[in-house]
GROMACS .gro file of N, CA and C in nm:
model
  540
    1MET      N    1  18.627   9.040  -4.160
    1MET     CA    2  18.775   8.977  -4.100
    1MET      C    3  18.723   8.975  -3.917
    2GLU      N    4  18.548   9.086  -3.903
    2GLU     CA    5  18.545   9.072  -3.751
    2GLU      C    6  18.521   8.990  -3.692
    3ASN      N    7  18.403   8.892  -3.840
    3ASN     CA    8  18.319   8.800  -3.833
    3ASN      C    9  18.449   8.647  -3.754
    4GLU      N   10  18.559   8.703  -3.837
    4GLU     CA   11  18.667   8.570  -3.841
    4GLU      C   12  18.665   8.557  -3.639
    5ILE      N   13  18.742   8.696  -3.584
    5ILE     CA   14  18.730   8.693  -3.513
    5ILE      C   15  18.671   8.642  -3.384
    6LYS      N   16  18.545   8.686  -3.429
    6LYS     CA   17  18.443   8.646  -3.336
    6LYS      C   18  18.440   8.449  -3.294
    7THR      N   19  18.389   8.368  -3.428
    7THR     CA   20  18.442   8.258  -3.462
    7THR      C   21  18.558   8.196  -3.395
    8ASN      N   22  18.645   8.306  -3.425
    8ASN     CA   23  18.765   8.152  -3.351
    8ASN      C   24  18.709   8.242  -3.215
    9GLU      N   25  18.695   8.326  -3.164
    9GLU     CA   26  18.638   8.352  -2.956
    9GLU      C   27  18.593   8.249  -2.910
   10THR      N   28  18.489   8.219  -2.979
   10THR     CA   29  18.376   8.094  -2.968
   10THR      C   30  18.402   7.972  -2.951
   11GLN      N   31  18.537   7.971  -3.080
   11GLN     CA   32  18.591   7.821  -3.128
   11GLN      C   33  18.679   7.792  -2.939
   12GLU      N   34  18.771   7.947  -2.912
   12GLU     CA   35  18.836   7.877  -2.798
   12GLU      C   36  18.690   7.865  -2.659
   13THR      N   37  18.624   7.936  -2.659
   13THR     CA   38  18.524   7.954  -2.546
   13THR      C   39  18.471   7.754  -2.511
   14LYS      N   40  18.429   7.730  -2.652
   14LYS     CA   41  18.364   7.592  -2.651
   14LYS      C   42  18.496   7.485  -2.683
   15GLU      N   43  18.650   7.514  -2.689
   15GLU     CA   44  18.717   7.438  -2.651
   15GLU      C   45  18.688   7.467  -2.549
   16GLU      N   46  18.701   7.540  -2.469
   16GLU     CA   47  18.680   7.511  -2.301
   16GLU      C   48  18.609   7.406  -2.263
   17ASP      N   49  18.511   7.497  -2.304
   17ASP     CA   50  18.381   7.365  -2.189
   17ASP      C   51  18.437   7.203  -2.237
   18ILE      N   52  18.439   7.212  -2.359
   18ILE     CA   53  18.457   7.069  -2.413
   18ILE      C   54  18.537   7.015  -2.327
   19LYS      N   55  18.659   7.071  -2.197
   19LYS     CA   56  18.714   7.014  -2.161
   19LYS      C   57  18.641   6.876  -2.032
   20VAL      N   58  18.680   6.786  -2.047
   20VAL     CA   59  18.621   6.675  -2.006
   20VAL      C   60  18.683   6.625  -1.816
   21LYS      N   61  18.680   6.622  -1.706
   21LYS     CA   62  18.708   6.579  -1.640
   21LYS      C   63  18.698   6.465  -1.611
   22THR      N   64  18.807   6.397  -1.562
   22THR     CA   65  18.799   6.216  -1.587
   22THR      C   66  18.762   6.195  -1.435
   23PHE      N   67  18.670   6.132  -1.387
   23PHE     CA   68  18.705   6.065  -1.311
   23PHE      C   69  18.739   6.000  -1.245
   24THR      N   70  18.868   5.905  -1.143
   24THR     CA   71  18.817   5.780  -1.114
   24THR      C   72  18.715   5.703  -1.022
   25GLU      N   73  18.773   5.572  -1.008
   25GLU     CA   74  18.618   5.563  -0.996
   25GLU      C   75  18.569   5.576  -0.806
   26GLU      N   76  18.697   5.530  -0.766
   26GLU     CA   77  18.601   5.608  -0.597
   26GLU      C   78  18.572   5.766  -0.617
   27GLU      N   79  18.592   5.844  -0.742
   27GLU     CA   80  18.594   5.961  -0.706
   27GLU      C   81  18.388   5.912  -0.766
   28VAL      N   82  18.356   5.823  -0.811
   28VAL     CA   83  18.204   5.836  -0.916
   28VAL      C   84  18.187   5.784  -0.745
   29LYS      N   85  18.200   5.664  -0.702
   29LYS     CA   86  18.133   5.606  -0.625
   29LYS      C   87  18.077   5.692  -0.521
   30ASN      N   88  18.273   5.755  -0.381
   30ASN     CA   89  18.141   5.895  -0.349
   30ASN      C   90  18.113   6.023  -0.363
   31LEU      N   91  18.129   6.030  -0.451
   31LEU     CA   92  17.988   6.141  -0.624
   31LEU      C   93  17.874   6.037  -0.521
   32LEU      N   94  17.841   5.952  -0.556
   32LEU     CA   95  17.723   5.864  -0.528
   32LEU      C   96  17.690   5.882  -0.437
   33ASN      N   97  17.774   5.818  -0.423
   33ASN     CA   98  17.753   5.820  -0.223
   33ASN      C   99  17.718   5.900  -0.128
   34ALA      N  100  17.735   6.046  -0.202
   34ALA     CA  101  17.759   6.194  -0.146
   34ALA      C  102  17.565   6.216  -0.201
   35LYS      N  103  17.561   6.178  -0.286
   35LYS     CA  104  17.406   6.227  -0.395
   35LYS      C  105  17.273   6.100  -0.274
   36VAL      N  106  17.346   5.983  -0.307
   36VAL     CA  107  17.235   5.921  -0.267
   36VAL      C  108  17.190   5.978  -0.099
   37GLN      N  109  17.359   6.002  -0.021
   37GLN     CA  110  17.343   5.956   0.145
   37GLN      C  111  17.213   6.108   0.170
   38SER      N  112  17.273   6.205   0.028
   38SER     CA  113  17.183   6.362   0.071
   38SER      C  114  16.971   6.360  -0.006
   39GLU      N  115  16.990   6.260  -0.071
   39GLU     CA  116  16.853   6.253  -0.095
   39GLU      C  117  16.776   6.143   0.043
   40THR      N  118  16.877   6.061   0.016
   40THR     CA  119  16.788   5.972   0.150
   40THR      C  120  16.752   6.045   0.290
   41ASP      N  121  16.894   6.145   0.335
   41ASP     CA  122  16.846   6.235   0.424
   41ASP      C  123  16.746   6.316   0.421
   42LYS      N  124  16.662   6.388   0.239
   42LYS     CA  125  16.631   6.514   0.243
   42LYS      C  126  16.444   6.387   0.242
   43VAL      N  127  16.474   6.250   0.226
   43VAL     CA  128  16.363   6.188   0.205
   43VAL      C  129  16.307   6.117   0.395
   44ARG      N  130  16.474   6.107   0.423
   44ARG     CA  131  16.368   6.067   0.605
   44ARG      C  132  16.367   6.199   0.740
   45THR      N  133  16.318   6.274   0.683
   45THR     CA  134  16.329   6.416   0.727
   45THR      C  135  16.237   6.457   0.705
   46GLU      N  136  16.172   6.464   0.548
   46GLU     CA  137  16.051   6.473   0.539
   46GLU      C  138  15.946   6.416   0.621
   47TYR      N  139  16.018   6.275   0.641
   47TYR     CA  140  15.854   6.151   0.668
   47TYR      C  141  15.891   6.195   0.815
   48SER      N  142  16.022   6.263   0.872
   48SER     CA  143  16.020   6.276   1.010
   48SER      C  144  15.905   6.355   1.051
   49LYS      N  145  15.908   6.456   0.979
   49LYS     CA  146  15.851   6.564   0.983
   49LYS      C  147  15.715   6.566   0.957
   50LYS      N  148  15.653   6.433   0.862
   50LYS     CA  149  15.505   6.384   0.867
   50LYS      C  150  15.480   6.336   1.010
   51LEU      N  151  15.577   6.221   1.032
   51LEU     CA  152  15.553   6.117   1.120
   51LEU      C  153  15.472   6.251   1.342
   52LYS      N  154  15.633   6.273   1.310
   52LYS     CA  155  15.588   6.419   1.387
   52LYS      C  156  15.442   6.468   1.465
   53THR      N  157  15.372   6.511   1.260
   53THR     CA  158  15.274   6.603   1.274
   53THR      C  159  15.155   6.521   1.328
   54THR      N  160  15.156   6.331   1.270
   54THR     CA  161  15.012   6.266   1.331
   54THR      C  162  15.090   6.213   1.485
   55GLU      N  163  15.203   6.203   1.528
   55GLU     CA  164  15.170   6.153   1.646
   55GLU      C  165  15.134   6.305   1.729
   56ASP      N  166  15.134   6.409   1.686
   56ASP     CA  167  15.134   6.495   1.788
   56ASP      C  168  14.930   6.474   1.794
   57GLU      N  169  14.794   6.481   1.589
   57GLU     CA  170  14.755   6.435   1.604
   57GLU      C  171  14.651   6.348   1.682
   58LEU      N  172  14.735   6.304   1.678
   58LEU     CA  173  14.704   6.164   1.756
   58LEU      C  174  14.675   6.160   1.899
   59ASN      N  175  14.766   6.186   1.945
   59ASN     CA  176  14.760   6.317   2.110
   59ASN      C  177  14.615   6.352   2.098
   60LYS      N  178  14.619   6.404   2.050
   60LYS     CA  179  14.463   6.560   2.090
   60LYS      C  180  14.366   6.408   2.121
   61TYR      N  181  14.386   6.338   2.035
   61TYR     CA  182  14.277   6.189   2.019
   61TYR      C  183  14.270   6.117   2.171
   62LYS      N  184  14.394   6.112   2.153
   62LYS     CA  185  14.393   6.024   2.348
   62LYS      C  186  14.347   5.996   2.472
   63PRO      N  187  14.271   5.884   2.492
   63PRO     CA  188  14.202   5.969   2.665
   63PRO      C  189  14.351   6.014   2.756
   64LYS      N  190  14.218   6.142   2.816
   64LYS     CA  191  14.309   6.200   2.950
   64LYS      C  192  14.337   6.152   3.005
   65GLU      N  193  14.474   6.057   3.125
   65GLU     CA  194  14.510   6.008   3.264
   65GLU      C  195  14.361   6.056   3.337
   66LYS      N  196  14.294   5.986   3.371
   66LYS     CA  197  14.191   5.996   3.509
   66LYS      C  198  14.220   5.984   3.588
   67SER      N  199  14.119   6.107   3.688
   67SER     CA  200  14.238   6.083   3.877
   67SER      C  201  14.124   5.971   3.916
   68GLN      N  202  14.201   5.989   4.019
   68GLN     CA  203  14.159   5.922   4.122
   68GLN      C  204  13.958   5.899   4.155
   69ALA      N  205  13.964   6.013   4.156
   69ALA     CA  206  13.807   6.066   4.138
   69ALA      C  207  13.751   6.045   4.084
   70GLU      N  208  13.777   5.992   3.982
   70GLU     CA  209  13.713   6.024   3.859
   70GLU      C  210  13.726   5.859   3.813
   71ILE      N  211  13.816   5.808   3.907
   71ILE     CA  212  13.767   5.601   3.854
   71ILE      C  213  13.758   5.558   3.970
   72GLU      N  214  13.707   5.661   4.118
   72GLU     CA  215  13.594   5.596   4.151
   72GLU      C  216  13.469   5.552   4.152
   73LEU      N  217  13.511   5.713   4.090
   73LEU     CA  218  13.301   5.805   4.032
   73LEU      C  219  13.258   5.700   3.954
   74GLU      N  220  13.364   5.612   3.827
   74GLU     CA  221  13.309   5.495   3.741
   74GLU      C  222  13.321   5.355   3.788
   75ASN      N  223  13.408   5.317   3.955
   75ASN     CA  224  13.380   5.276   4.018
   75ASN      C  225  13.245   5.238   4.059
   76ARG      N  226  13.190   5.356   4.113
   76ARG     CA  227  13.023   5.354   4.228
   76ARG      C  228  13.015   5.357   4.061
   77LEU      N  229  12.952   5.408   3.926
   77LEU     CA  230  12.834   5.353   3.936
   77LEU      C  231  12.817   5.245   3.853
   78LYS      N  232  12.910   5.161   3.864
   78LYS     CA  233  12.968   5.044   3.791
   78LYS      C  234  12.870   4.940   3.885
   79VAL      N  235  12.872   4.987   4.040
   79VAL     CA  236  12.866   4.913   4.121
   79VAL      C  237  12.690   4.923   4.088
   80LEU      N  238  12.645   5.115   4.083
   80LEU     CA  239  12.473   5.074   4.096
   80LEU      C  240  12.392   5.052   3.926
   81GLU      N  241  12.470   5.038   3.848
   81GLU     CA  242  12.445   4.946   3.839
   81GLU      C  243  12.395   4.867   3.777
   82ASP      N  244  12.543   4.748   3.804
   82ASP     CA  245  12.494   4.647   3.870
   82ASP      C  246  12.394   4.585   4.000
   83LYS      N  247  12.376   4.701   4.031
   83LYS     CA  248  12.254   4.641   4.157
   83LYS      C  249  12.058   4.650   4.047
   84GLU      N  250  12.076   4.789   3.992
   84GLU     CA  251  11.972   4.799   3.864
   84GLU      C  252  11.907   4.714   3.814
   85LYS      N  253  11.979   4.613   3.754
   85LYS     CA  254  12.024   4.508   3.718
   85LYS      C  255  11.965   4.377   3.713
   86GLU      N  256  11.993   4.381   3.882
   86GLU     CA  257  11.988   4.260   3.927
   86GLU      C  258  11.883   4.317   4.065
   87VAL      N  259  11.835   4.388   4.002
   87VAL     CA  260  11.648   4.475   4.111
   87VAL      C  261  11.544   4.396   4.026
   88SER      N  262  11.573   4.509   3.921
   88SER     CA  263  11.524   4.436   3.788
   88SER      C  264  11.527   4.317   3.716
   89LYS      N  265  11.628   4.255   3.761
   89LYS     CA  266  11.593   4.107   3.675
   89LYS      C  267  11.531   3.998   3.824
   90LYS      N  268  11.499   4.061   3.908
   90LYS     CA  269  11.378   3.972   4.097
   90LYS      C  270  11.289   4.040   4.041
   91GLU      N  271  11.217   4.146   3.992
   91GLU     CA  272  11.131   4.245   3.982
   91GLU      C  273  11.066   4.135   3.817
   92ARG      N  274  11.116   4.117   3.761
   92ARG     CA  275  11.101   4.022   3.685
   92ARG      C  276  11.052   3.899   3.713
   93LEU      N  277  11.154   3.833   3.804
   93LEU     CA  278  11.142   3.724   3.854
   93LEU      C  279  11.012   3.667   3.938
   94LEU      N  280  10.985   3.804   3.997
   94LEU     CA  281  10.823   3.789   4.046
   94LEU      C  282  10.657   3.863   3.959
   95ASN      N  283  10.740   3.891   3.862
   95ASN     CA  284  10.638   3.885   3.803
   95ASN      C  285  10.586   3.782   3.690
   96ILE      N  286  10.721   3.674   3.715
   96ILE     CA  287  10.615   3.572   3.553
   96ILE      C  288  10.568   3.459   3.655
   97SER      N  289  10.681   3.501   3.824
   97SER     CA  290  10.583   3.326   3.920
   97SER      C  291  10.419   3.381   3.955
   98ASP      N  292  10.415   3.504   3.950
   98ASP     CA  293  10.273   3.617   3.977
   98ASP      C  294  10.196   3.496   3.899
   99GLU      N  295  10.225   3.578   3.755
   99GLU     CA  296  10.149   3.558   3.668
   99GLU      C  297  10.139   3.343   3.585
  100LEU      N  298  10.267   3.281   3.642
  100LEU     CA  299  10.267   3.118   3.752
  100LEU      C  300  10.166   3.046   3.711
  101GLU      N  301  10.103   3.197   3.940
  101GLU     CA  302  10.079   3.126   3.903
  101GLU      C  303   9.921   3.165   3.898
  102LYS      N  304   9.864   3.254   3.848
  102LYS     CA  305   9.721   3.334   3.820
  102LYS      C  306   9.720   3.198   3.719
  103GLN      N  307   9.817   3.136   3.600
  103GLN     CA  308   9.752   3.038   3.541
  103GLN      C  309   9.775   2.897   3.589
  104GLY      N  310   9.775   2.928   3.721
  104GLY     CA  311   9.791   2.796   3.760
  104GLY      C  312   9.948   2.685   3.801
  105LEU      N  313  10.058   2.715   3.706
  105LEU     CA  314  10.141   2.690   3.639
  105LEU      C  315  10.214   2.647   3.785
  106PRO      N  316  10.353   2.641   3.843
  106PRO     CA  317  10.402   2.631   3.942
  106PRO      C  318  10.518   2.747   3.929
  107LYS      N  319  10.544   2.735   4.011
  107LYS     CA  320  10.637   2.950   4.000
  107LYS      C  321  10.738   2.882   4.010
  108GLN      N  322  10.842   2.755   4.034
  108GLN     CA  323  10.969   2.760   3.991
  108GLN      C  324  10.990   2.760   3.801
  109LEU      N  325  10.883   2.748   3.732
  109LEU     CA  326  10.934   2.800   3.595
  109LEU      C  327  10.976   2.945   3.574
  110ASN      N  328  10.978   3.004   3.668
  110ASN     CA  329  11.013   3.144   3.640
  110ASN      C  330  11.171   3.151   3.535
  111LYS      N  331  11.221   3.057   3.587
  111LYS     CA  332  11.366   3.086   3.640
  111LYS      C  333  11.382   3.017   3.454
  112TYR      N  334  11.269   2.990   3.389
  112TYR     CA  335  11.332   2.971   3.278
  112TYR      C  336  11.252   3.029   3.156
  113LEU      N  337  11.178   3.117   3.190
  113LEU     CA  338  11.113   3.233   3.160
  113LEU      C  339  11.172   3.397   3.131
  114LEU      N  340  11.298   3.324   3.226
  114LEU     CA  341  11.298   3.495   3.285
  114LEU      C  342  11.362   3.545   3.143
  115GLU      N  343  11.423   3.526   2.967
  115GLU     CA  344  11.562   3.571   2.914
  115GLU      C  345  11.420   3.549   2.781
  116VAL      N  346  11.274   3.504   2.825
  116VAL     CA  347  11.178   3.528   2.719
  116VAL      C  348  11.126   3.646   2.689
  117LYS      N  349  11.106   3.734   2.573
  117LYS     CA  350  10.988   3.810   2.542
  117LYS      C  351  10.896   3.869   2.543
  118ASP      N  352  10.825   3.782   2.495
  118ASP     CA  353  10.742   3.759   2.490
  118ASP      C  354  10.644   3.631   2.631
  119THR      N  355  10.653   3.710   2.798
  119THR     CA  356  10.595   3.618   2.833
  119THR      C  357  10.487   3.563   2.906
  120ALA      N  358  10.353   3.646   2.789
  120ALA     CA  359  10.236   3.560   2.812
  120ALA      C  360  10.203   3.468   2.716
  121THR      N  361  10.275   3.487   2.621
  121THR     CA  362  10.206   3.438   2.527
  121THR      C  363  10.292   3.245   2.587
  122GLU      N  364  10.393   3.251   2.607
  122GLU     CA  365  10.461   3.113   2.703
  122GLU      C  366  10.366   3.025   2.787
  123ILE      N  367  10.383   3.093   2.846
  123ILE     CA  368  10.253   3.109   2.961
  123ILE      C  369  10.197   3.001   2.939
  124ASN      N  370  10.064   3.061   2.855
  124ASN     CA  371   9.953   3.006   2.737
  124ASN      C  372   9.983   2.926   2.669
  125SER      N  373  10.162   2.942   2.609
  125SER     CA  374  10.158   2.732   2.526
  125SER      C  375  10.251   2.625   2.687
  126LEU      N  376  10.277   2.703   2.786
  126LEU     CA  377  10.365   2.600   2.960
  126LEU      C  378  10.185   2.562   2.952
  127LYS      N  379  10.076   2.637   2.981
  127LYS     CA  380   9.979   2.604   2.986
  127LYS      C  381   9.883   2.451   2.932
  128GLU      N  382   9.861   2.510   2.828
  128GLU     CA  383   9.874   2.361   2.733
  128GLU      C  384   9.902   2.233   2.752
  129ILE      N  385  10.015   2.252   2.749
  129ILE     CA  386  10.169   2.149   2.771
  129ILE      C  387  10.103   2.094   2.886
  130PHE      N  388  10.087   2.137   2.962
  130PHE     CA  389  10.049   2.094   3.140
  130PHE      C  390   9.936   2.002   3.126
  131ASN      N  391   9.822   2.135   3.066
  131ASN     CA  392   9.666   2.034   3.108
  131ASN      C  393   9.688   1.886   2.952
  132ASN      N  394   9.727   1.944   2.851
  132ASN     CA  395   9.739   1.770   2.758
  132ASN      C  396   9.851   1.700   2.821
  133ALA      N  397   9.967   1.744   2.918
  133ALA     CA  398   9.986   1.662   3.013
  133ALA      C  399   9.927   1.594   3.126
  134LYS      N  400   9.777   1.656   3.170
  134LYS     CA  401   9.697   1.562   3.300
  134LYS      C  402   9.608   1.482   3.205
  135LEU      N  403   9.608   1.591   3.067
  135LEU     CA  404   9.474   1.487   3.010
  135LEU      C  405   9.565   1.282   2.975
  136ASP      N  406   9.706   1.323   2.925
  136ASP     CA  407   9.753   1.195   2.864
  136ASP      C  408   9.746   1.138   3.035
  137ASN      N  409   9.818   1.164   3.111
  137ASN     CA  410   9.824   1.108   3.226
  137ASN      C  411   9.721   1.063   3.235
  138SER      N  412   9.598   1.090   3.288
  138SER     CA  413   9.456   0.993   3.350
  138SER      C  414   9.469   0.937   3.274
  139PHE      N  415   9.385   0.789   3.422
  139PHE     CA  416   9.330   0.699   3.437
  139PHE      C  417   9.346   0.639   3.290
  140LYS      N  418   9.343   0.542   3.195
  140LYS     CA  419   9.291   0.476   3.086
  140LYS      C  420   9.355   0.342   3.051
  141PRO      N  421   9.198   0.258   3.094
  141PRO     CA  422   9.150   0.108   3.104
  141PRO      C  423   9.231   0.068   3.013
  142GLN      N  424   9.282  -0.075   3.070
  142GLN     CA  425   9.443  -0.115   2.968
  142GLN      C  426   9.361  -0.195   2.874
  143SER      N  427   9.239  -0.319   3.001
  143SER     CA  428   9.117  -0.343   2.897
  143SER      C  429   8.954  -0.339   2.890
  144HIS      N  430   8.911  -0.368   2.829
  144HIS     CA  431   8.731  -0.291   2.949
  144HIS      C  432   8.665  -0.417   2.859
  145ALA      N  433   8.573  -0.438   2.955
  145ALA     CA  434   8.528  -0.550   2.960
  145ALA      C  435   8.472  -0.634   2.851
  146SER      N  436   8.458  -0.681   2.795
  146SER     CA  437   8.410  -0.856   2.700
  146SER      C  438   8.298  -0.839   2.656
  147THR      N  439   8.178  -0.869   2.582
  147THR     CA  440   8.115  -0.952   2.659
  147THR      C  441   8.131  -1.103   2.673
  148LYS      N  442   8.233  -1.159   2.620
  148LYS     CA  443   8.256  -1.233   2.642
  148LYS      C  444   8.336  -1.370   2.881
  149ASP      N  445   8.382  -1.179   2.855
  149ASP     CA  446   8.349  -1.222   3.001
  149ASP      C  447   8.255  -1.160   3.148
  150SER      N  448   8.183  -1.109   3.032
  150SER     CA  449   8.026  -1.062   3.099
  150SER      C  450   7.974  -1.153   3.102
  151ILE      N  451   7.941  -1.236   3.237
  151ILE     CA  452   7.889  -1.348   3.283
  151ILE      C  453   7.730  -1.349   3.269
  152THR      N  454   7.548  -1.405   3.257
  152THR     CA  455   7.504  -1.338   3.330
  152THR      C  456   7.445  -1.500   3.460
  153LYS      N  457   7.386  -1.416   3.555
  153LYS     CA  458   7.313  -1.520   3.660
  153LYS      C  459   7.297  -1.643   3.589
  154GLU      N  460   7.224  -1.635   3.531
  154GLU     CA  461   7.191  -1.759   3.460
  154GLU      C  462   7.257  -1.792   3.452
  155GLN      N  463   7.371  -1.738   3.354
  155GLN     CA  464   7.495  -1.784   3.269
  155GLN      C  465   7.579  -1.922   3.403
  156PHE      N  466   7.619  -1.837   3.455
  156PHE     CA  467   7.712  -1.906   3.570
  156PHE      C  468   7.626  -1.983   3.667
  157LEU      N  469   7.463  -2.024   3.698
  157LEU     CA  470   7.422  -2.033   3.729
  157LEU      C  471   7.431  -2.227   3.630
  158LYS      N  472   7.486  -2.255   3.544
  158LYS     CA  473   7.455  -2.325   3.419
  158LYS      C  474   7.551  -2.399   3.414
  159MET      N  475   7.654  -2.335   3.446
  159MET     CA  476   7.837  -2.385   3.422
  159MET      C  477   7.876  -2.484   3.499
  160GLY      N  478   7.945  -2.616   3.452
  160GLY     CA  479   7.942  -2.648   3.536
  160GLY      C  480   8.103  -2.655   3.633
  161TYR      N  481   8.159  -2.742   3.752
  161TYR     CA  482   8.190  -2.698   3.838
  161TYR      C  483   8.344  -2.706   3.731
  162THR      N  484   8.411  -2.701   3.648
  162THR     CA  485   8.520  -2.683   3.605
  162THR      C  486   8.522  -2.556   3.485
  163ASP      N  487   8.440  -2.524   3.429
  163ASP     CA  488   8.393  -2.389   3.426
  163ASP      C  489   8.434  -2.283   3.514
  164ARG      N  490   8.319  -2.313   3.623
  164ARG     CA  491   8.286  -2.218   3.767
  164ARG      C  492   8.468  -2.196   3.783
  165LEU      N  493   8.541  -2.308   3.769
  165LEU     CA  494   8.663  -2.272   3.803
  165LEU      C  495   8.779  -2.186   3.750
  166ASN      N  496   8.736  -2.245   3.598
  166ASN     CA  497   8.821  -2.123   3.553
  166ASN      C  498   8.770  -1.973   3.559
  167LEU      N  499   8.655  -1.973   3.507
  167LEU     CA  500   8.604  -1.833   3.630
  167LEU      C  501   8.675  -1.806   3.674
  168PHE      N  502   8.637  -1.832   3.847
  168PHE     CA  503   8.749  -1.843   4.015
  168PHE      C  504   8.938  -1.759   3.947
  169LYS      N  505   8.976  -1.860   3.849
  169LYS     CA  506   9.083  -1.842   3.859
  169LYS      C  507   9.145  -1.775   3.688
  170SER      N  508   9.034  -1.700   3.597
  170SER     CA  509   9.063  -1.543   3.554
  170SER      C  510   8.936  -1.470   3.569
  171ASN      N  511   8.900  -1.380   3.659
  171ASN     CA  512   8.773  -1.343   3.755
  171ASN      C  513   8.784  -1.310   3.779
  172LYS      N  514   8.807  -1.325   3.940
  172LYS     CA  515   8.797  -1.364   4.115
  172LYS      C  516   8.647  -1.259   4.074
  173ASP      N  517   8.664  -1.117   4.049
  173ASP     CA  518   8.595  -1.008   4.088
  173ASP      C  519   8.434  -1.080   4.009
  174LEU      N  520   8.380  -1.113   3.894
  174LEU     CA  521   8.226  -1.131   3.893
  174LEU      C  522   8.303  -1.257   3.931
  175TYR      N  523   8.333  -1.331   3.985
  175TYR     CA  524   8.286  -1.508   3.983
  175TYR      C  525   8.201  -1.437   4.137
  176ASP      N  526   8.335  -1.391   4.264
  176ASP     CA  527   8.307  -1.366   4.322
  176ASP      C  528   8.079  -1.264   4.361
  177ARG      N  529   8.086  -1.190   4.229
  177ARG     CA  530   7.937  -1.069   4.243
  177ARG      C  531   7.818  -1.233   4.214
  178LEU      N  532   7.842  -1.338   4.032
  178LEU     CA  533   7.807  -1.432   4.100
  178LEU      C  534   7.797  -1.487   4.111
  179SER      N  535   7.831  -1.557   4.205
  179SER     CA  536   7.828  -1.628   4.330
  179SER      C  537   7.721  -1.604   4.441
  180LYS      N  538   7.712  -1.452   4.503
  180LYS     CA  539   7.605  -1.417   4.576
  180LYS      C  540   7.479  -1.548   4.582
   0.00000   0.00000   0.00000
C-alpha cells in the first residue's frame, strides 16, 4: 500500500509538470526579441570592451604632439642637413673637375659625372673616347696622288698643247710646278 501511495504521488507531480503553457504568437515574438536583444547586448558589450582596450593600446604608440621648440629644432636640423648635402655636392664637383683637368678633358663634363660611383673609371673611358675622336677628326686626304697624275718634267715637255691645257684644267698646281 505504501508503494501505491508513492506511485500516486509521483503521478500527481508528473501531471503538474506536464502542464504545458501555451503562448500566443505575439508572446513568442516578444520572448524571442527579448532573447535576441539580450544576446546582442552581450556581444556589443564584449566588443566595446575589446575596442576600448585596443584604442588605449593604440594611443600608447601614437606620437605625442610636439612642442614649438621641438618643431623649430627639427626644422633647423633639416636646414643643416640640406646645406651639408649641398656642400658635399659642390666638393664632389670640384674634385671631379680637378681630375678632368688633370686628364686633359673639359671641366664642363663634371655635371655628367656627379652621380657616377666610380668616377676614375668613367674619366678614363671619356679620355679614351676623346682621344679616339681626335684621331678620327684629324686630316684624312680624300684622294692620294696616283701614278697617272704624277707626271715627270720630261713627260710634260713631250706633251702637246691640248694635253697641257687638260692638265692645266684638271691639276693647276702640278701644271705650275712642271712649267717652271
